[in-house]
PDB file of C-alpha atoms and ligand atoms in Angstrom:
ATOM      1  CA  UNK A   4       6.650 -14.387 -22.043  1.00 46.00           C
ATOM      2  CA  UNK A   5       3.530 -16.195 -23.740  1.00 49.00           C
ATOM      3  CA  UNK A   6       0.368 -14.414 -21.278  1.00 64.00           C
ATOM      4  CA  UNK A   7       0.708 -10.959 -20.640  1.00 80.00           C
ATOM      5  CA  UNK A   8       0.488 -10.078 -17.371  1.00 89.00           C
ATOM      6  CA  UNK A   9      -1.885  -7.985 -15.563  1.00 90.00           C
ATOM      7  CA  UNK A  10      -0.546  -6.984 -12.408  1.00 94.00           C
ATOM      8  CA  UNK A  11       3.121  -6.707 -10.626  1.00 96.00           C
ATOM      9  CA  UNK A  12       2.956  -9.367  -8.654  1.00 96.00           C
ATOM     10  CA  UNK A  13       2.372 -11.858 -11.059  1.00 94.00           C
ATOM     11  CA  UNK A  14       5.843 -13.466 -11.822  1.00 93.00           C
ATOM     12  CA  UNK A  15       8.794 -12.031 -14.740  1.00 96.00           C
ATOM     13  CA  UNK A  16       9.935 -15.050 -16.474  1.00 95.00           C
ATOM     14  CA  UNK A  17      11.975 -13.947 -19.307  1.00 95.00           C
ATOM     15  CA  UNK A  18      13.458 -17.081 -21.789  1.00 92.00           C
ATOM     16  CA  UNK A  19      17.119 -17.037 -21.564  1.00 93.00           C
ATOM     17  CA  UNK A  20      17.452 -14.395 -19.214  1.00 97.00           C
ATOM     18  CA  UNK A  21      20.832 -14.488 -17.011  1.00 97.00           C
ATOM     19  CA  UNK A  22      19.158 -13.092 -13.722  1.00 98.00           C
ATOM     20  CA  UNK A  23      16.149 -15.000 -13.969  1.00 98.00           C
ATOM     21  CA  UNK A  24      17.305 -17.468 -10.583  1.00 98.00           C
ATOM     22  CA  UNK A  25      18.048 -14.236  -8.789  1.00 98.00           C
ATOM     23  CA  UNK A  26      14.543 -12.701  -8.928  1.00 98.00           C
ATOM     24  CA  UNK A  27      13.211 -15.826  -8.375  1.00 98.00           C
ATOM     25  CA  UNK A  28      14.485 -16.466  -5.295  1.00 98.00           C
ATOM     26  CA  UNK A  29      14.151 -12.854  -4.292  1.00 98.00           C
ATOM     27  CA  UNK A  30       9.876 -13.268  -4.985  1.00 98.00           C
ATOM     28  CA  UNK A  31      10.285 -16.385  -3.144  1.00 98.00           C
ATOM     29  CA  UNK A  32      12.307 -15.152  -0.343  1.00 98.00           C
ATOM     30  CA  UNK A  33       9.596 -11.915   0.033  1.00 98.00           C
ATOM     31  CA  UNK A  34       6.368 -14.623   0.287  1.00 98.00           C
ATOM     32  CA  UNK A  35       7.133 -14.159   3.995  1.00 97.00           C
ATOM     33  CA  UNK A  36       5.446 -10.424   4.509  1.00 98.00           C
ATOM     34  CA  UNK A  37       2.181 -11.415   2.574  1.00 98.00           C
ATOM     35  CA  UNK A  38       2.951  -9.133  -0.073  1.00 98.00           C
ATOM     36  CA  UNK A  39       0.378  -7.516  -2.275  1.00 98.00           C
ATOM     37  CA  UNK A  40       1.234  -6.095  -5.859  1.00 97.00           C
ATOM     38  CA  UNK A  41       2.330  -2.553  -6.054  1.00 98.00           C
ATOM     39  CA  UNK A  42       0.128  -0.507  -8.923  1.00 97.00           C
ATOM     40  CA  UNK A  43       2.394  -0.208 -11.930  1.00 97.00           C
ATOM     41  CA  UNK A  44       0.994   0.684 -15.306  1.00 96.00           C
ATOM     42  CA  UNK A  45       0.644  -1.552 -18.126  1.00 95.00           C
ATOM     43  CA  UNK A  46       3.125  -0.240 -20.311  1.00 95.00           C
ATOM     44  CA  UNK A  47       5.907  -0.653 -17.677  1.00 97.00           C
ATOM     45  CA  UNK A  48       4.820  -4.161 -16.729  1.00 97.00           C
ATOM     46  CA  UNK A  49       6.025  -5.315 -19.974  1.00 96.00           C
ATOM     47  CA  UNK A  50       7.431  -3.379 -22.565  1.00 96.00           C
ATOM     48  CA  UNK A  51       8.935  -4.481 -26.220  1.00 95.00           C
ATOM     49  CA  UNK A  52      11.000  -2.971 -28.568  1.00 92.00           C
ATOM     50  CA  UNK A  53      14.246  -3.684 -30.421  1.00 90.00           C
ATOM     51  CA  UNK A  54      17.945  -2.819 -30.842  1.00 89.00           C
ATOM     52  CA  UNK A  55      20.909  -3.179 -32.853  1.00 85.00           C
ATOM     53  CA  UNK A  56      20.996  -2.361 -36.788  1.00 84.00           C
ATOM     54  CA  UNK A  57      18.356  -2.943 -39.273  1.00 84.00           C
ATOM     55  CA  UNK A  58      20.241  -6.094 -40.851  1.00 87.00           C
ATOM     56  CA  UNK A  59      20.886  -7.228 -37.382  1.00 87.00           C
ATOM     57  CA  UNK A  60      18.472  -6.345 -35.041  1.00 91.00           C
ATOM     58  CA  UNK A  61      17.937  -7.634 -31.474  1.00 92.00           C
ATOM     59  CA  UNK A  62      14.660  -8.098 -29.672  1.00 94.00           C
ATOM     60  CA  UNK A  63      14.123  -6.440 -26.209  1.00 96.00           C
ATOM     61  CA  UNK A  64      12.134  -7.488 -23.340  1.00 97.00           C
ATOM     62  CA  UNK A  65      11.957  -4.696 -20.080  1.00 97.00           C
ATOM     63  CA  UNK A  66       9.640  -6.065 -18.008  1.00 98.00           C
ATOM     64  CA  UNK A  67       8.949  -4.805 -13.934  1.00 98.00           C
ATOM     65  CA  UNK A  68       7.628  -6.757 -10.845  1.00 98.00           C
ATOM     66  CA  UNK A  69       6.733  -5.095  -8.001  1.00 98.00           C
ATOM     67  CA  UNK A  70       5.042  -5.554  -4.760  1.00 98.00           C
ATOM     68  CA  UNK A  71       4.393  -3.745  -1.188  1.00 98.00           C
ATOM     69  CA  UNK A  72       4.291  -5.159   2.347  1.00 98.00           C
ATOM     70  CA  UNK A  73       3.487  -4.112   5.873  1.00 98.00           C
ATOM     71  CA  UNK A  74       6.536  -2.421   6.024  1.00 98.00           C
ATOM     72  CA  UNK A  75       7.903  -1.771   2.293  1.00 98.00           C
ATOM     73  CA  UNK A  76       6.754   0.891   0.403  1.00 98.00           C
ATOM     74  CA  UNK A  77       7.503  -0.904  -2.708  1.00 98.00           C
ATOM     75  CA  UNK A  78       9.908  -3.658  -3.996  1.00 98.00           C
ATOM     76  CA  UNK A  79      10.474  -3.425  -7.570  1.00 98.00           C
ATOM     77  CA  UNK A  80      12.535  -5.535 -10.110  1.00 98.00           C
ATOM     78  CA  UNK A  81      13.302  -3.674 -13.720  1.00 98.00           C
ATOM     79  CA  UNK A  82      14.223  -6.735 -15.928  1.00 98.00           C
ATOM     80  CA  UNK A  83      15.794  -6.007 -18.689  1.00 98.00           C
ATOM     81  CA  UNK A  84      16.816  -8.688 -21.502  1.00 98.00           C
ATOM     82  CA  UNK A  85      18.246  -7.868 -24.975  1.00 97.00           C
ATOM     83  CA  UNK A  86      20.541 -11.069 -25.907  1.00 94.00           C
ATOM     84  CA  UNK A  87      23.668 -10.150 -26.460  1.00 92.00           C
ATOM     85  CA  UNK A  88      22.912  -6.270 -25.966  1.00 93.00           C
ATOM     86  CA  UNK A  89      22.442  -6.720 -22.277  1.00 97.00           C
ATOM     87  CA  UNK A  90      20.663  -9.053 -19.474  1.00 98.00           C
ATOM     88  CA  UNK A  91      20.179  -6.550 -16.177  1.00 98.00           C
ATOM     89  CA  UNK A  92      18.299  -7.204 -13.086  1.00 98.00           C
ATOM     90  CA  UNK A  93      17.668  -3.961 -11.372  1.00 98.00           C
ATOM     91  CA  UNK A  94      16.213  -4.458  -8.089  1.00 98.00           C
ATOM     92  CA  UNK A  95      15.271  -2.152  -4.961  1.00 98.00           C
ATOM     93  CA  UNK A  96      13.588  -2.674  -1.892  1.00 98.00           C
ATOM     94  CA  UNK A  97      12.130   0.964  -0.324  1.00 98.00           C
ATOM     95  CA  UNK A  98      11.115   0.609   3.160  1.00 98.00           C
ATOM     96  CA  UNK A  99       8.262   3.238   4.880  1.00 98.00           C
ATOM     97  CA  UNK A 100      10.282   6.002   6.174  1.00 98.00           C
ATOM     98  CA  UNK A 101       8.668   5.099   9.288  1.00 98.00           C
ATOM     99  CA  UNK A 102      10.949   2.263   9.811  1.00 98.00           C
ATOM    100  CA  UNK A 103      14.368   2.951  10.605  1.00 97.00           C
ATOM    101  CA  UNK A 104      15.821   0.469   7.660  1.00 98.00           C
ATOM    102  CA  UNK A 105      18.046   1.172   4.561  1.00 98.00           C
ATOM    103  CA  UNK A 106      17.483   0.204   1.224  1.00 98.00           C
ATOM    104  CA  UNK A 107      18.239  -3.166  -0.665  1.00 98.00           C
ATOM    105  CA  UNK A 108      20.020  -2.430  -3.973  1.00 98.00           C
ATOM    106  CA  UNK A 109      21.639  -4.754  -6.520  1.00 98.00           C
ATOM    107  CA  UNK A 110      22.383  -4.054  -9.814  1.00 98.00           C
ATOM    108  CA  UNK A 111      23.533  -6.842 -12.124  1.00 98.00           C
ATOM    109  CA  UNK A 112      24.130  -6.187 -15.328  1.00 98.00           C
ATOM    110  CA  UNK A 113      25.568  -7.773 -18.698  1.00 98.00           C
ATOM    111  CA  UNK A 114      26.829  -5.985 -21.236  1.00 97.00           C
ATOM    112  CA  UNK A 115      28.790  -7.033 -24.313  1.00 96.00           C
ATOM    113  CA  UNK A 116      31.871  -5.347 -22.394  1.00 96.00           C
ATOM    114  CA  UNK A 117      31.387  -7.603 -19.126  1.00 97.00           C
ATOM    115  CA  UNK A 118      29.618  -7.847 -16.034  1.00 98.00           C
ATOM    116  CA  UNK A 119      29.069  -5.065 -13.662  1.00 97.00           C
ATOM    117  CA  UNK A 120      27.543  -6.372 -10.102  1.00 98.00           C
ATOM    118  CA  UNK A 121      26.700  -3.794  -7.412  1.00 98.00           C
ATOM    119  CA  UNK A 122      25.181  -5.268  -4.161  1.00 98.00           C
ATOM    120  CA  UNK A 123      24.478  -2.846  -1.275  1.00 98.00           C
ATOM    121  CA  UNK A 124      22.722  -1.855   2.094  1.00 98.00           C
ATOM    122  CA  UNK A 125      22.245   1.747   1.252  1.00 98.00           C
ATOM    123  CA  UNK A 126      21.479   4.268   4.105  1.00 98.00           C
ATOM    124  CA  UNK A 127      18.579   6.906   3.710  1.00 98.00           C
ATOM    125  CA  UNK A 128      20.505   9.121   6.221  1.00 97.00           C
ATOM    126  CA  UNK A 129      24.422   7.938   6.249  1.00 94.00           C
ATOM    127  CA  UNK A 130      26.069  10.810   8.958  1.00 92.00           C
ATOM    128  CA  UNK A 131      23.238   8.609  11.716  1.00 96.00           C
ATOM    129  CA  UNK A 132      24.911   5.588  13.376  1.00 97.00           C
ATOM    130  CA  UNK A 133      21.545   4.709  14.974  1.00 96.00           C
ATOM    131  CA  UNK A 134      20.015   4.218  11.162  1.00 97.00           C
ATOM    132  CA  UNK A 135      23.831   2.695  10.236  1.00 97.00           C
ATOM    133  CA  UNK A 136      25.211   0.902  12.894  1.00 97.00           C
ATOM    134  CA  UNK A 137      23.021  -1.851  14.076  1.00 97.00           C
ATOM    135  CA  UNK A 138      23.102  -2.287   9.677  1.00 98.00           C
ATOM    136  CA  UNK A 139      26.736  -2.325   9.052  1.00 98.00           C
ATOM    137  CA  UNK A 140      27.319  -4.249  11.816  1.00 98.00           C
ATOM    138  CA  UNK A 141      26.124  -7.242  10.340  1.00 98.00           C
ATOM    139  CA  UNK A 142      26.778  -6.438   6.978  1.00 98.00           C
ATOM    140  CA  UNK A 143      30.688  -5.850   7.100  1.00 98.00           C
ATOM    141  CA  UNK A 144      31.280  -9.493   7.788  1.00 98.00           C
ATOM    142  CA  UNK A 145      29.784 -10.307   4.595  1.00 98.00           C
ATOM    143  CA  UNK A 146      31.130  -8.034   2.654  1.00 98.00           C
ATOM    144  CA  UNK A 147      34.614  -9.227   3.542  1.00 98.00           C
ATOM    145  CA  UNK A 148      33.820 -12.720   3.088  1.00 98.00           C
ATOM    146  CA  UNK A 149      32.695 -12.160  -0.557  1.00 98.00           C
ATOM    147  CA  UNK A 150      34.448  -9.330  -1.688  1.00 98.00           C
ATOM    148  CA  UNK A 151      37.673 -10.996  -1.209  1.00 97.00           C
ATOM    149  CA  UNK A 152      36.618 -13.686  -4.108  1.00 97.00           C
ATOM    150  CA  UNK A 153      35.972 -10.505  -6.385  1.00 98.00           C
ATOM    151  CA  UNK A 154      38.200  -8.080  -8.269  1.00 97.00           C
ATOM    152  CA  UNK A 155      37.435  -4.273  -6.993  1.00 96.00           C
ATOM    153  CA  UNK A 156      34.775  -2.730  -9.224  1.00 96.00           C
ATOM    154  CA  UNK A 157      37.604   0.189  -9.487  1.00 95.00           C
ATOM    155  CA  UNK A 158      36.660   3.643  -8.220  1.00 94.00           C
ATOM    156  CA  UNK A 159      32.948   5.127  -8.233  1.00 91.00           C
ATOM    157  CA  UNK A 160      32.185   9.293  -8.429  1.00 89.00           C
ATOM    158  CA  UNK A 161      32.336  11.036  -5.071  1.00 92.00           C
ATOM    159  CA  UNK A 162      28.682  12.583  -5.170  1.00 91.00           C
ATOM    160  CA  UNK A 163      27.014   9.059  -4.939  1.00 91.00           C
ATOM    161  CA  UNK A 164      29.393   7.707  -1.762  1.00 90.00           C
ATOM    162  CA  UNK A 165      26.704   9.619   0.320  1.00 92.00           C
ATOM    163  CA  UNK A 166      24.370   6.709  -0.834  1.00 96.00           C
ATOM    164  CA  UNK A 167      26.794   4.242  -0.355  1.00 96.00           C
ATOM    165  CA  UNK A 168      27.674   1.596   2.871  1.00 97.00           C
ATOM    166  CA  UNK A 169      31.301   0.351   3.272  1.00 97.00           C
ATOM    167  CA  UNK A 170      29.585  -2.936   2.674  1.00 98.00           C
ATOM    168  CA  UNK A 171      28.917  -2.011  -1.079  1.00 98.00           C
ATOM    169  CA  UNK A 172      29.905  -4.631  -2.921  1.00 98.00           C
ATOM    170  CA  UNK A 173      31.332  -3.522  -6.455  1.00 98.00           C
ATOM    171  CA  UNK A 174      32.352  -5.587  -8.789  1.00 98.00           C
ATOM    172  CA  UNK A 175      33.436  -5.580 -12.521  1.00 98.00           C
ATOM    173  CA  UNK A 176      33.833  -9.450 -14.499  1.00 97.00           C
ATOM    174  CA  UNK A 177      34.704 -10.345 -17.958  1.00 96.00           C
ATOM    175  CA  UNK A 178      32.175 -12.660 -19.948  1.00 97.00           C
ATOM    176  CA  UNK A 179      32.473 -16.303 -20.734  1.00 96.00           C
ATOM    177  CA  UNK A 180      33.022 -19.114 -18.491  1.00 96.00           C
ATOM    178  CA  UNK A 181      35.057 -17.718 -15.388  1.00 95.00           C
ATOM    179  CA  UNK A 182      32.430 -14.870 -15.516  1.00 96.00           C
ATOM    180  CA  UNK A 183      29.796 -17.195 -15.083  1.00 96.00           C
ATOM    181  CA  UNK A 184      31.408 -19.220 -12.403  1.00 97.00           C
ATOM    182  CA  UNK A 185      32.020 -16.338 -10.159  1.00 97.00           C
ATOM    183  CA  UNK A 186      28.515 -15.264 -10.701  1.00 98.00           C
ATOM    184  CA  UNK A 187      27.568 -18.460  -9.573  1.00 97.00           C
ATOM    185  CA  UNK A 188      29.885 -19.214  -6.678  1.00 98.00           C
ATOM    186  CA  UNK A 189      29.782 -15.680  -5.499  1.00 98.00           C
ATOM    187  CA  UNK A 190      27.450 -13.264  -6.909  1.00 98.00           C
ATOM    188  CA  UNK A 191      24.755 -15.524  -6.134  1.00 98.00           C
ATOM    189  CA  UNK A 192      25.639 -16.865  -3.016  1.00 98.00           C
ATOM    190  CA  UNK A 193      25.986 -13.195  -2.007  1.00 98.00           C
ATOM    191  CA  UNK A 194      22.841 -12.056  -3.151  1.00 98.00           C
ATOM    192  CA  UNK A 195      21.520 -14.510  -1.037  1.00 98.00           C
ATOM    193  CA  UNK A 196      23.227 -13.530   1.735  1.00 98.00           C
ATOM    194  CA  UNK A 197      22.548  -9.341   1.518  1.00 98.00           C
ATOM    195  CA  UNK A 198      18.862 -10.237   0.834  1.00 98.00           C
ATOM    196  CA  UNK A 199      18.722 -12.456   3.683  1.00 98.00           C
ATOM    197  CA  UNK A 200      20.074  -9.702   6.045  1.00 98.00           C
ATOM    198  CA  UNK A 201      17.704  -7.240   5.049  1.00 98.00           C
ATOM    199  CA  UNK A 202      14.992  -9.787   5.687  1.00 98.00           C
ATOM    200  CA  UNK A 203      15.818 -10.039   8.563  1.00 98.00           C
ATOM    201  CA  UNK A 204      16.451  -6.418  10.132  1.00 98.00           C
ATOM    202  CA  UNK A 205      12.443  -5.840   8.515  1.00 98.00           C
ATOM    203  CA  UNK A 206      11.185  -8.347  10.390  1.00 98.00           C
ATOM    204  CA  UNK A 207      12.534  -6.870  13.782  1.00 98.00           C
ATOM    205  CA  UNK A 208      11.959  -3.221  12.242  1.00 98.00           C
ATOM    206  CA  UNK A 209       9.494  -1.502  15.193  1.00 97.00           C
ATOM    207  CA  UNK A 210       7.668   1.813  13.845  1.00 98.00           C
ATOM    208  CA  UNK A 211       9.835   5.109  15.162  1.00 97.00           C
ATOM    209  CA  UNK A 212       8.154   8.568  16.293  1.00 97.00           C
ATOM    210  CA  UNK A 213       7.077  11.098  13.772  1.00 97.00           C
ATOM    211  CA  UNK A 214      10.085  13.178  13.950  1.00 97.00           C
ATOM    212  CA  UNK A 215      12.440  10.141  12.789  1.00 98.00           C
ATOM    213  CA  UNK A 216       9.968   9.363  10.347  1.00 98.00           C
ATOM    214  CA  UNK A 217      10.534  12.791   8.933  1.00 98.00           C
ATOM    215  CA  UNK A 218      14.014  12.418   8.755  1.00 98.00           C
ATOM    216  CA  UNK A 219      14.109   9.553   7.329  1.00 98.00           C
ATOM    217  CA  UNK A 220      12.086  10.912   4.924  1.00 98.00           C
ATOM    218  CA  UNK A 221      14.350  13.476   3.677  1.00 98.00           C
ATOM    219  CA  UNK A 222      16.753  11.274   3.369  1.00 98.00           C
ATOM    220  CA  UNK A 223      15.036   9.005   1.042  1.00 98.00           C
ATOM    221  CA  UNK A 224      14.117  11.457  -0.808  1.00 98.00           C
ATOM    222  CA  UNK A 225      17.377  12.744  -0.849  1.00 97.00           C
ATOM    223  CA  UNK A 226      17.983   9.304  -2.522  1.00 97.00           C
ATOM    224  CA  UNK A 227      15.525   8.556  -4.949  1.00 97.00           C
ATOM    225  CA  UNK A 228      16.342  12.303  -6.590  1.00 97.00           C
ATOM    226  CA  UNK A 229      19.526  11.069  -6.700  1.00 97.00           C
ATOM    227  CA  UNK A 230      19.127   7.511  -8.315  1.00 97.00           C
ATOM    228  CA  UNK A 231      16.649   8.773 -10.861  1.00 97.00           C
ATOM    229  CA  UNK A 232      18.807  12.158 -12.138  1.00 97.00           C
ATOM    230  CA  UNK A 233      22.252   9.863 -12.161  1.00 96.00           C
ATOM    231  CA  UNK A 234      20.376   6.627 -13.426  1.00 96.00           C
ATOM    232  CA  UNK A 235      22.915   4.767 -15.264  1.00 95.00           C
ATOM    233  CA  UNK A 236      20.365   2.396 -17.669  1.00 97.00           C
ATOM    234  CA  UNK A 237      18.846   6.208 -18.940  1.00 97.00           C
ATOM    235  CA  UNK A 238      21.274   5.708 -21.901  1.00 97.00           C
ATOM    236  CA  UNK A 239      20.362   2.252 -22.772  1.00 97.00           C
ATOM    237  CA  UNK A 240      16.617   2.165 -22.133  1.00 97.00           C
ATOM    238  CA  UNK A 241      16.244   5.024 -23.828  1.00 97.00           C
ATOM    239  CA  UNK A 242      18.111   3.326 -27.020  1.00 95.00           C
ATOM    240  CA  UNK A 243      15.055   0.153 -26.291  1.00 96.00           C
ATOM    241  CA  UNK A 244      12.269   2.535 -25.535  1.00 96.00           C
ATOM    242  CA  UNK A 245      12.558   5.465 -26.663  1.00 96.00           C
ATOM    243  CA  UNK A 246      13.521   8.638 -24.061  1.00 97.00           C
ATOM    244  CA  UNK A 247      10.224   9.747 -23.595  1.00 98.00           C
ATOM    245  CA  UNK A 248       8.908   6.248 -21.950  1.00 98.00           C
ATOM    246  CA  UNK A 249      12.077   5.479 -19.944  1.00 98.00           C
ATOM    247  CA  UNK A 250      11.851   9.472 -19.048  1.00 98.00           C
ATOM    248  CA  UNK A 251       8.734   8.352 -17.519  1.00 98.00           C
ATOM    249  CA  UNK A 252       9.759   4.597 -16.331  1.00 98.00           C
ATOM    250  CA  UNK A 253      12.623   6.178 -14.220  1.00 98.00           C
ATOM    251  CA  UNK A 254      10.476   8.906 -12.441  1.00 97.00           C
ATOM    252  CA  UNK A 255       6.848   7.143 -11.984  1.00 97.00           C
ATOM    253  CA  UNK A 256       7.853   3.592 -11.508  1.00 98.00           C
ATOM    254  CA  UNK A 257      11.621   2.949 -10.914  1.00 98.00           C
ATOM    255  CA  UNK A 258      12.183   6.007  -8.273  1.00 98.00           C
ATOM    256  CA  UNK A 259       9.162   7.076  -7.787  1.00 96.00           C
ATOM    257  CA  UNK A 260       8.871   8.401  -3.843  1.00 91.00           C
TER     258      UNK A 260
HETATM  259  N1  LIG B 317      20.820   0.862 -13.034  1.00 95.63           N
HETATM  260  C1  LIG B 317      19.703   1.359 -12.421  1.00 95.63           C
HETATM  261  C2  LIG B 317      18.572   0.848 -13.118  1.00 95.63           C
HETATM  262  C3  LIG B 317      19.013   0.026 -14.130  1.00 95.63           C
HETATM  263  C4  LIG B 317      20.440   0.061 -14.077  1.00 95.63           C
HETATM  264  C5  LIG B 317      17.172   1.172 -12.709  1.00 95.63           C
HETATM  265  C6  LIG B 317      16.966  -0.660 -15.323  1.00 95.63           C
HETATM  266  O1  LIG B 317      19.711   2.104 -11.449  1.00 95.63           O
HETATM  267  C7  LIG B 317      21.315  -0.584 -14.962  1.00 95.63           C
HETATM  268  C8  LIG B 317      18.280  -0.722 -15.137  1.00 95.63           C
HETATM  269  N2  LIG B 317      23.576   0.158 -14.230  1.00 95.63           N
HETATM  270  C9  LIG B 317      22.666  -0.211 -15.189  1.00 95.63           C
HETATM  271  C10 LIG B 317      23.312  -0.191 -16.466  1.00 95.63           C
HETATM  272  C11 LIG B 317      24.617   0.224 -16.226  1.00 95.63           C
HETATM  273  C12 LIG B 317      24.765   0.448 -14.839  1.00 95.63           C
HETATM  274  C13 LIG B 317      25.966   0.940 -14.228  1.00 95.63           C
HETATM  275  C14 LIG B 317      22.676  -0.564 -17.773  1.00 95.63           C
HETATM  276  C15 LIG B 317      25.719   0.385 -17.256  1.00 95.63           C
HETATM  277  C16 LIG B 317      25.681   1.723 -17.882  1.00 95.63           C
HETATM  278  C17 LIG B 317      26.641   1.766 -19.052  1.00 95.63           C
HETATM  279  O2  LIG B 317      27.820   1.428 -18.862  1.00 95.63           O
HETATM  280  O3  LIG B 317      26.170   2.123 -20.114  1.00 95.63           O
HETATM  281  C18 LIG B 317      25.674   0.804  -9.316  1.00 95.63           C
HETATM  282  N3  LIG B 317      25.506   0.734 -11.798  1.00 95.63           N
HETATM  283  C19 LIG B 317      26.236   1.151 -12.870  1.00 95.63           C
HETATM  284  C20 LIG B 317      27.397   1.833 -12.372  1.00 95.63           C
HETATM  285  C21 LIG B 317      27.301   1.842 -11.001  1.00 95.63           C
HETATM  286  C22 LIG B 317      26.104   1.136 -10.683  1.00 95.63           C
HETATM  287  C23 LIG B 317      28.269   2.452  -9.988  1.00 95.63           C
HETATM  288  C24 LIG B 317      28.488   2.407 -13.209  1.00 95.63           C
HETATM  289  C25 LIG B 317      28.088   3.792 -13.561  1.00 95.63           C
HETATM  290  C26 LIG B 317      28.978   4.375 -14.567  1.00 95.63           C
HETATM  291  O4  LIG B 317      29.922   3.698 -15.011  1.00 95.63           O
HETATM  292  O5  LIG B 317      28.683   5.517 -14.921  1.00 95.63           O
HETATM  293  N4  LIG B 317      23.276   1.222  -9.398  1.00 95.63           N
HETATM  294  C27 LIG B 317      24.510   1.599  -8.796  1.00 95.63           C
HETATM  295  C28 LIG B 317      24.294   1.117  -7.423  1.00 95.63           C
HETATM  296  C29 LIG B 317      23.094   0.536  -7.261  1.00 95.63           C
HETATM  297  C30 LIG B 317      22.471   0.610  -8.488  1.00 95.63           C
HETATM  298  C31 LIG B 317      25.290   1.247  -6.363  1.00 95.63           C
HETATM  299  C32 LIG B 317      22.549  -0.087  -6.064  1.00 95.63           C
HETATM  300  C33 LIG B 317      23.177  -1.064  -5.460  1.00 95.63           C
HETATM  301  O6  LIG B 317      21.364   0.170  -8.707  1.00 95.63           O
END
């Protein structure tokens, strides 16, 4: 990145980075609610530091977009780009609990051991078929067409499937060039695809009563506590950043309800 820049909304562009396509469509796909940036600090906008040994060190780039809309709370992208150490596009869409819509999650991540791609519709309140149904619905039918192009992601721990649709698509890939073709032909296509879905149900989203809102509050709450205790990048951010600024990154930025 040559400027720095001064608020979320302005775009991530990251030289070299893998998931660079994906966010931009994603920005470009959100111009549709007017969004407005979402306050996040300057030293989680863009954040340097470095990895790897002394003799061979690599340089990291974390860098976050983020914006709100009528009826998101915040949409936030944690870009993360280390070379080979990793490429990861983190990104979450958090509706206002008084909208009766899930959340958008993908992570996509590179690591030297592979690929690890996680798409998903994820419920604030999973046991209620009137927050689920009209959801999965639409979502199965791309999850089958799509996950049958992918090999299974292989089992995930019981405490998260609470957070989880049976549309979660889960998916683990080895580097080099068939990686990167089924990240193109599928991965991407399927991105597209979730995102477009969501975009959809928040466009016909109508406000619900006060007493749904408060459930659905719960349960994304419920959520959030659980995303930022079990957050799977704590390990390697911290590594980048240091613990005591991804400490804060996870609670006041990435999960911050
Ligand atoms: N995951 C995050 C954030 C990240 C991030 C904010 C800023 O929630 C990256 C970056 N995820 C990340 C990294 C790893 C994973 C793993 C770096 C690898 C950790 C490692 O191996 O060192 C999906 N992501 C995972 C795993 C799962 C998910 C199941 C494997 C966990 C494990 O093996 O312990 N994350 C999970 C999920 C969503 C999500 C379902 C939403 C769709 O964001």
């Amino acid at each position: 990145m040559s400027l720095k820049r001064t608020n979320s909304l302005e775009p991530v562009s990251i030289a070299n980075w893998r998931w660079q396509p994906f966010l931009d469509h994603a920005i470009k796909a959100l111009e549709t609610f007017n969004p407005e940036p979402y306050p996040v600090a300057d030293q989680y906008l863009e954040r340097k530091g470095s990895a790897g040994s002394k003799a061979n060190s690599i340089a990291v780039t974390t860098a976050t977009w983020a914006c709100k809309t009528k009826k998101l709370r915040q949409v936030r992208a944690a870009c993360v780009e280390a070379g080979q150490g990793a490429s990861v596009l983190n990104f979450v869409i958090n509706p206002f609990h008084t909208y009766d819509l899930p959340f958008f999650g993908a992570d996509l991540v590179t690591l030297p051991s592979g690929h690890l791609l996680a798409l998903d519709l994820q419920p604030a309140i999973k046991e209620d078929p009137v927050h689920t149904k009209p959801v999965w619905e639409r979502l199965l039918p791309l999850y089958e067409q799509w996950k049958q192009r992918l090999p299974d992601g292989g089992p995930i721990p019981d405490e998260a499937k609470p957070y989880f649709s049976p549309g979660f698509l889960w998916t683990r890939i080895p580097l080099g060039p068939e990686g990167d073709q089924l990240v193109e032909d599928v991965i991407q296509p399927a991105f597209k695809d979730y995102l477009s879905l969501y975009i959809d149900l928040v466009m016909a989203a109508e406000e619900t009563n006060e007493d749904r809102a408060q459930l659905l509050l719960q349960g994304q709450k419920r959520y959030m506590t659980y995303r930022a205790e079990k957050d799977p990048a704590r390990g390697m951010l911290s590594r980048f950043h240091g613990s005591e600024w991804t400490e804060a990154y996870i609670h006041e930025v990435l999960f911050d309800l």
